[in-house]
Amino acid sequence: EVQLVESGGGVVQPGGSLRLSCAASGFTFDDYAMHWVRQAPGKGLEWVSLISADGGSTYYADSVKGRFTISRDNSKNSLYLKMNSLRNDDTALYNCVKVTRIAALYDAFHIWGQGTMVTVSS
Amino acid sequence: SYELTQPPSVSVSPGQTASITCSGDKLGDKYACWYQQKPGQSPVLVIHQDSKRPSGIPERFSGSNSGNTATLTISGTQAMDEADYYCQAWDSSTGVFGTGTKVTVL
């Protein structure tokens, strides 16, 4: 069974940092690009970042560019999101997502984790 | 930046057909996907590449995409289809979600 389990969320003050992790299982992790998608409480979905299967290419939403860094460790089947300079409007549930097709970057979001909550508040 | 616009809400009677639109500039030149999200749950992919259904998605879900509009159609709507639905596409290496539509089965 394909599974994605996020961790690392919590409460942080504005300007602070957090590192999210996503443990993947049930599929060949290094065959697939991976994404982070977030959802603020009561709001819609927002794509955050993308990393290619080999980790060589990364892309970010304008709202997080320069503050967030996506990475992966294929030897550990793990995806990460380092978040710096956090703002109140970064408060959201952060989901790790696997795409549908091997090696495709700009693809549909097929498998979602349950998410980890990040709350930015003083 | 690229935007995808959906109606805030759609109401449908059980057994009838619900159509949800997603509008964006030249959306038909891109692939559109659709996600279903029930309260407290993660989204579920119901349509990808405009009209393809992932394994396990009922045949009553179908999709189309042409011009500036993508459409998700739910035929023979069931009470279990009540949920929020989001369209999504890619533009200039950026993932874009639609504004979301709440489908109510009356």
mmCIF file of N, CA and C in Angstrom, chain A residues 35 37 39 43-47 50 59-62 93 95 100-101 105-110 112-115, chain B residues 1 31 33 35 37 40-45 47-49 54-55 86 88 90 92-99:
data_model
loop_
_atom_site.group_PDB
_atom_site.id
_atom_site.type_symbol
_atom_site.label_atom_id
_atom_site.label_comp_id
_atom_site.label_asym_id
_atom_site.label_seq_id
_atom_site.Cartn_x
_atom_site.Cartn_y
_atom_site.Cartn_z
ATOM 1 N N HIS A 35 5.713 16.587 -4.208
ATOM 2 C CA HIS A 35 5.236 17.956 -4.003
ATOM 3 C C HIS A 35 4.825 18.178 -2.554
ATOM 4 N N VAL A 37 1.756 20.507 -0.805
ATOM 5 C CA VAL A 37 0.554 21.302 -1.038
ATOM 6 C C VAL A 37 -0.014 21.664 0.329
ATOM 7 N N GLN A 39 -3.041 23.832 2.886
ATOM 8 C CA GLN A 39 -4.425 24.300 2.971
ATOM 9 C C GLN A 39 -4.611 25.030 4.288
ATOM 10 N N LYS A 43 -9.863 27.231 4.094
ATOM 11 C CA LYS A 43 -9.548 27.796 2.782
ATOM 12 C C LYS A 43 -9.290 26.707 1.745
ATOM 13 N N GLY A 44 -8.931 27.128 0.539
ATOM 14 C CA GLY A 44 -8.683 26.198 -0.553
ATOM 15 C C GLY A 44 -7.270 25.649 -0.553
ATOM 16 N N LEU A 45 -6.975 24.870 -1.599
ATOM 17 C CA LEU A 45 -5.680 24.231 -1.740
ATOM 18 C C LEU A 45 -4.682 25.183 -2.390
ATOM 19 N N GLU A 46 -3.421 25.103 -1.956
ATOM 20 C CA GLU A 46 -2.362 25.933 -2.527
ATOM 21 C C GLU A 46 -1.120 25.069 -2.741
ATOM 22 N N TRP A 47 -0.667 24.981 -3.978
ATOM 23 C CA TRP A 47 0.582 24.285 -4.277
ATOM 24 C C TRP A 47 1.748 25.087 -3.698
ATOM 25 N N LEU A 50 7.812 21.742 -5.554
ATOM 26 C CA LEU A 50 7.997 20.511 -6.323
ATOM 27 C C LEU A 50 9.479 20.167 -6.364
ATOM 28 N N TYR A 59 11.074 23.690 -7.668
ATOM 29 C CA TYR A 59 10.246 24.832 -8.035
ATOM 30 C C TYR A 59 9.413 25.228 -6.828
ATOM 31 N N TYR A 60 9.073 26.533 -6.775
ATOM 32 C CA TYR A 60 8.351 27.049 -5.624
ATOM 33 C C TYR A 60 7.244 28.008 -6.044
ATOM 34 N N ALA A 61 6.202 28.060 -5.245
ATOM 35 C CA ALA A 61 5.197 29.101 -5.398
ATOM 36 C C ALA A 61 5.832 30.441 -5.045
ATOM 37 N N ASP A 62 5.367 31.503 -5.687
ATOM 38 C CA ASP A 62 5.916 32.838 -5.412
ATOM 39 C C ASP A 62 5.791 33.196 -3.930
ATOM 40 N N LEU A 93 -2.354 23.326 6.942
ATOM 41 C CA LEU A 93 -2.049 21.907 6.949
ATOM 42 C C LEU A 93 -1.184 21.640 5.724
ATOM 43 N N ASN A 95 0.580 19.085 3.180
ATOM 44 C CA ASN A 95 0.478 17.708 2.676
ATOM 45 C C ASN A 95 1.638 17.378 1.755
ATOM 46 N N THR A 100 1.152 11.078 -10.384
ATOM 47 C CA THR A 100 0.625 9.845 -10.977
ATOM 48 C C THR A 100 1.658 9.079 -11.790
ATOM 49 N N ARG A 101 2.467 9.806 -12.545
ATOM 50 C CA ARG A 101 3.312 9.138 -13.538
ATOM 51 C C ARG A 101 4.794 9.204 -13.183
ATOM 52 N N LEU A 105 7.042 15.740 -13.960
ATOM 53 C CA LEU A 105 7.113 16.836 -12.989
ATOM 54 C C LEU A 105 5.748 17.479 -12.781
ATOM 55 N N TYR A 106 5.183 17.950 -13.897
ATOM 56 C CA TYR A 106 3.936 18.726 -13.847
ATOM 57 C C TYR A 106 2.759 17.792 -14.071
ATOM 58 N N ASP A 107 2.424 17.082 -13.038
ATOM 59 C CA ASP A 107 1.481 15.985 -13.168
ATOM 60 C C ASP A 107 0.411 16.115 -12.107
ATOM 61 N N ALA A 108 -0.600 15.254 -12.199
ATOM 62 C CA ALA A 108 -1.678 15.270 -11.220
ATOM 63 C C ALA A 108 -1.183 14.750 -9.873
ATOM 64 N N PHE A 109 -1.820 15.233 -8.824
ATOM 65 C CA PHE A 109 -1.475 14.843 -7.457
ATOM 66 C C PHE A 109 -2.278 13.605 -7.085
ATOM 67 N N HIS A 110 -1.617 12.455 -7.114
ATOM 68 C CA HIS A 110 -2.343 11.195 -7.011
ATOM 69 C C HIS A 110 -2.541 10.731 -5.582
ATOM 70 N N TRP A 112 -2.011 11.470 -1.507
ATOM 71 C CA TRP A 112 -1.808 12.525 -0.511
ATOM 72 C C TRP A 112 -1.579 11.916 0.866
ATOM 73 N N GLY A 113 -0.703 12.529 1.651
ATOM 74 C CA GLY A 113 -0.606 12.171 3.047
ATOM 75 C C GLY A 113 -1.737 12.822 3.828
ATOM 76 N N GLN A 114 -1.777 12.567 5.128
ATOM 77 C CA GLN A 114 -2.809 13.154 5.977
ATOM 78 C C GLN A 114 -2.466 14.571 6.404
ATOM 79 N N GLY A 115 -1.206 14.951 6.230
ATOM 80 C CA GLY A 115 -0.810 16.321 6.506
ATOM 81 C C GLY A 115 -0.275 16.526 7.912
ATOM 82 N N SER B 1 -0.420 36.480 -12.506
ATOM 83 C CA SER B 1 -0.351 35.045 -12.264
ATOM 84 C C SER B 1 -1.627 34.380 -12.794
ATOM 85 N N TYR B 31 -3.413 20.438 -19.389
ATOM 86 C CA TYR B 31 -4.163 19.346 -18.791
ATOM 87 C C TYR B 31 -4.857 19.846 -17.523
ATOM 88 N N CYS B 33 -7.021 18.717 -13.992
ATOM 89 C CA CYS B 33 -7.289 17.626 -13.050
ATOM 90 C C CYS B 33 -8.391 18.078 -12.102
ATOM 91 N N TYR B 35 -10.101 17.250 -8.083
ATOM 92 C CA TYR B 35 -9.955 16.601 -6.785
ATOM 93 C C TYR B 35 -11.245 16.749 -5.992
ATOM 94 N N GLN B 37 -12.736 16.616 -2.104
ATOM 95 C CA GLN B 37 -12.305 16.674 -0.710
ATOM 96 C C GLN B 37 -13.521 16.699 0.208
ATOM 97 N N GLY B 40 -12.537 17.080 6.712
ATOM 98 C CA GLY B 40 -11.585 16.382 7.560
ATOM 99 C C GLY B 40 -10.716 15.363 6.850
ATOM 100 N N GLN B 41 -10.834 15.283 5.522
ATOM 101 C CA GLN B 41 -10.066 14.289 4.772
ATOM 102 C C GLN B 41 -9.139 14.959 3.767
ATOM 103 N N SER B 42 -8.121 14.222 3.345
ATOM 104 C CA SER B 42 -7.245 14.704 2.287
ATOM 105 C C SER B 42 -7.952 14.628 0.938
ATOM 106 N N PRO B 43 -7.563 15.465 -0.003
ATOM 107 C CA PRO B 43 -8.178 15.404 -1.330
ATOM 108 C C PRO B 43 -7.934 14.060 -2.016
ATOM 109 N N VAL B 44 -8.855 13.720 -2.917
ATOM 110 C CA VAL B 44 -8.764 12.503 -3.716
ATOM 111 C C VAL B 44 -8.804 12.902 -5.192
ATOM 112 N N LEU B 45 -7.859 12.416 -5.968
ATOM 113 C CA LEU B 45 -7.848 12.682 -7.405
ATOM 114 C C LEU B 45 -8.971 11.904 -8.072
ATOM 115 N N ILE B 47 -10.178 12.977 -11.505
ATOM 116 C CA ILE B 47 -9.950 13.075 -12.949
ATOM 117 C C ILE B 47 -8.557 13.659 -13.181
ATOM 118 N N HIS B 48 -7.791 13.060 -14.087
ATOM 119 C CA HIS B 48 -6.516 13.662 -14.487
ATOM 120 C C HIS B 48 -6.407 13.653 -16.000
ATOM 121 N N GLN B 49 -5.482 14.437 -16.523
ATOM 122 C CA GLN B 49 -5.312 14.584 -17.967
ATOM 123 C C GLN B 49 -6.661 14.797 -18.652
ATOM 124 N N PRO B 54 -8.659 7.757 -12.389
ATOM 125 C CA PRO B 54 -7.747 6.832 -11.714
ATOM 126 C C PRO B 54 -8.483 5.548 -11.317
ATOM 127 N N SER B 55 -7.722 4.514 -11.080
ATOM 128 C CA SER B 55 -8.310 3.265 -10.628
ATOM 129 C C SER B 55 -9.111 3.487 -9.351
ATOM 130 N N TYR B 86 -12.073 20.662 -6.430
ATOM 131 C CA TYR B 86 -11.091 21.631 -6.909
ATOM 132 C C TYR B 86 -10.540 21.193 -8.261
ATOM 133 N N GLN B 88 -7.410 21.819 -11.124
ATOM 134 C CA GLN B 88 -5.984 22.152 -11.000
ATOM 135 C C GLN B 88 -5.314 22.004 -12.358
ATOM 136 N N TRP B 90 -1.306 23.232 -14.547
ATOM 137 C CA TRP B 90 0.056 23.734 -14.439
ATOM 138 C C TRP B 90 0.265 24.897 -15.417
ATOM 139 N N SER B 92 3.514 27.618 -16.344
ATOM 140 C CA SER B 92 4.873 28.131 -16.120
ATOM 141 C C SER B 92 5.516 27.539 -14.870
ATOM 142 N N SER B 93 5.539 26.238 -14.786
ATOM 143 C CA SER B 93 6.166 25.493 -13.686
ATOM 144 C C SER B 93 5.534 25.765 -12.329
ATOM 145 N N THR B 94 4.313 26.264 -12.340
ATOM 146 C CA THR B 94 3.589 26.561 -11.089
ATOM 147 C C THR B 94 2.275 25.794 -11.061
ATOM 148 N N GLY B 95 2.016 25.118 -9.969
ATOM 149 C CA GLY B 95 0.736 24.445 -9.797
ATOM 150 C C GLY B 95 -0.326 25.454 -9.391
ATOM 151 N N VAL B 96 -1.466 25.391 -10.050
ATOM 152 C CA VAL B 96 -2.553 26.331 -9.774
ATOM 153 C C VAL B 96 -3.822 25.544 -9.482
ATOM 154 N N PHE B 97 -4.455 25.851 -8.357
ATOM 155 C CA PHE B 97 -5.732 25.242 -8.010
ATOM 156 C C PHE B 97 -6.859 26.232 -8.271
ATOM 157 N N GLY B 98 -8.006 25.686 -8.587
ATOM 158 C CA GLY B 98 -9.189 26.514 -8.701
ATOM 159 C C GLY B 98 -9.680 26.953 -7.335
ATOM 160 N N THR B 99 -10.668 27.821 -7.334
ATOM 161 C CA THR B 99 -11.189 28.423 -6.113
ATOM 162 C C THR B 99 -12.049 27.464 -5.302
#
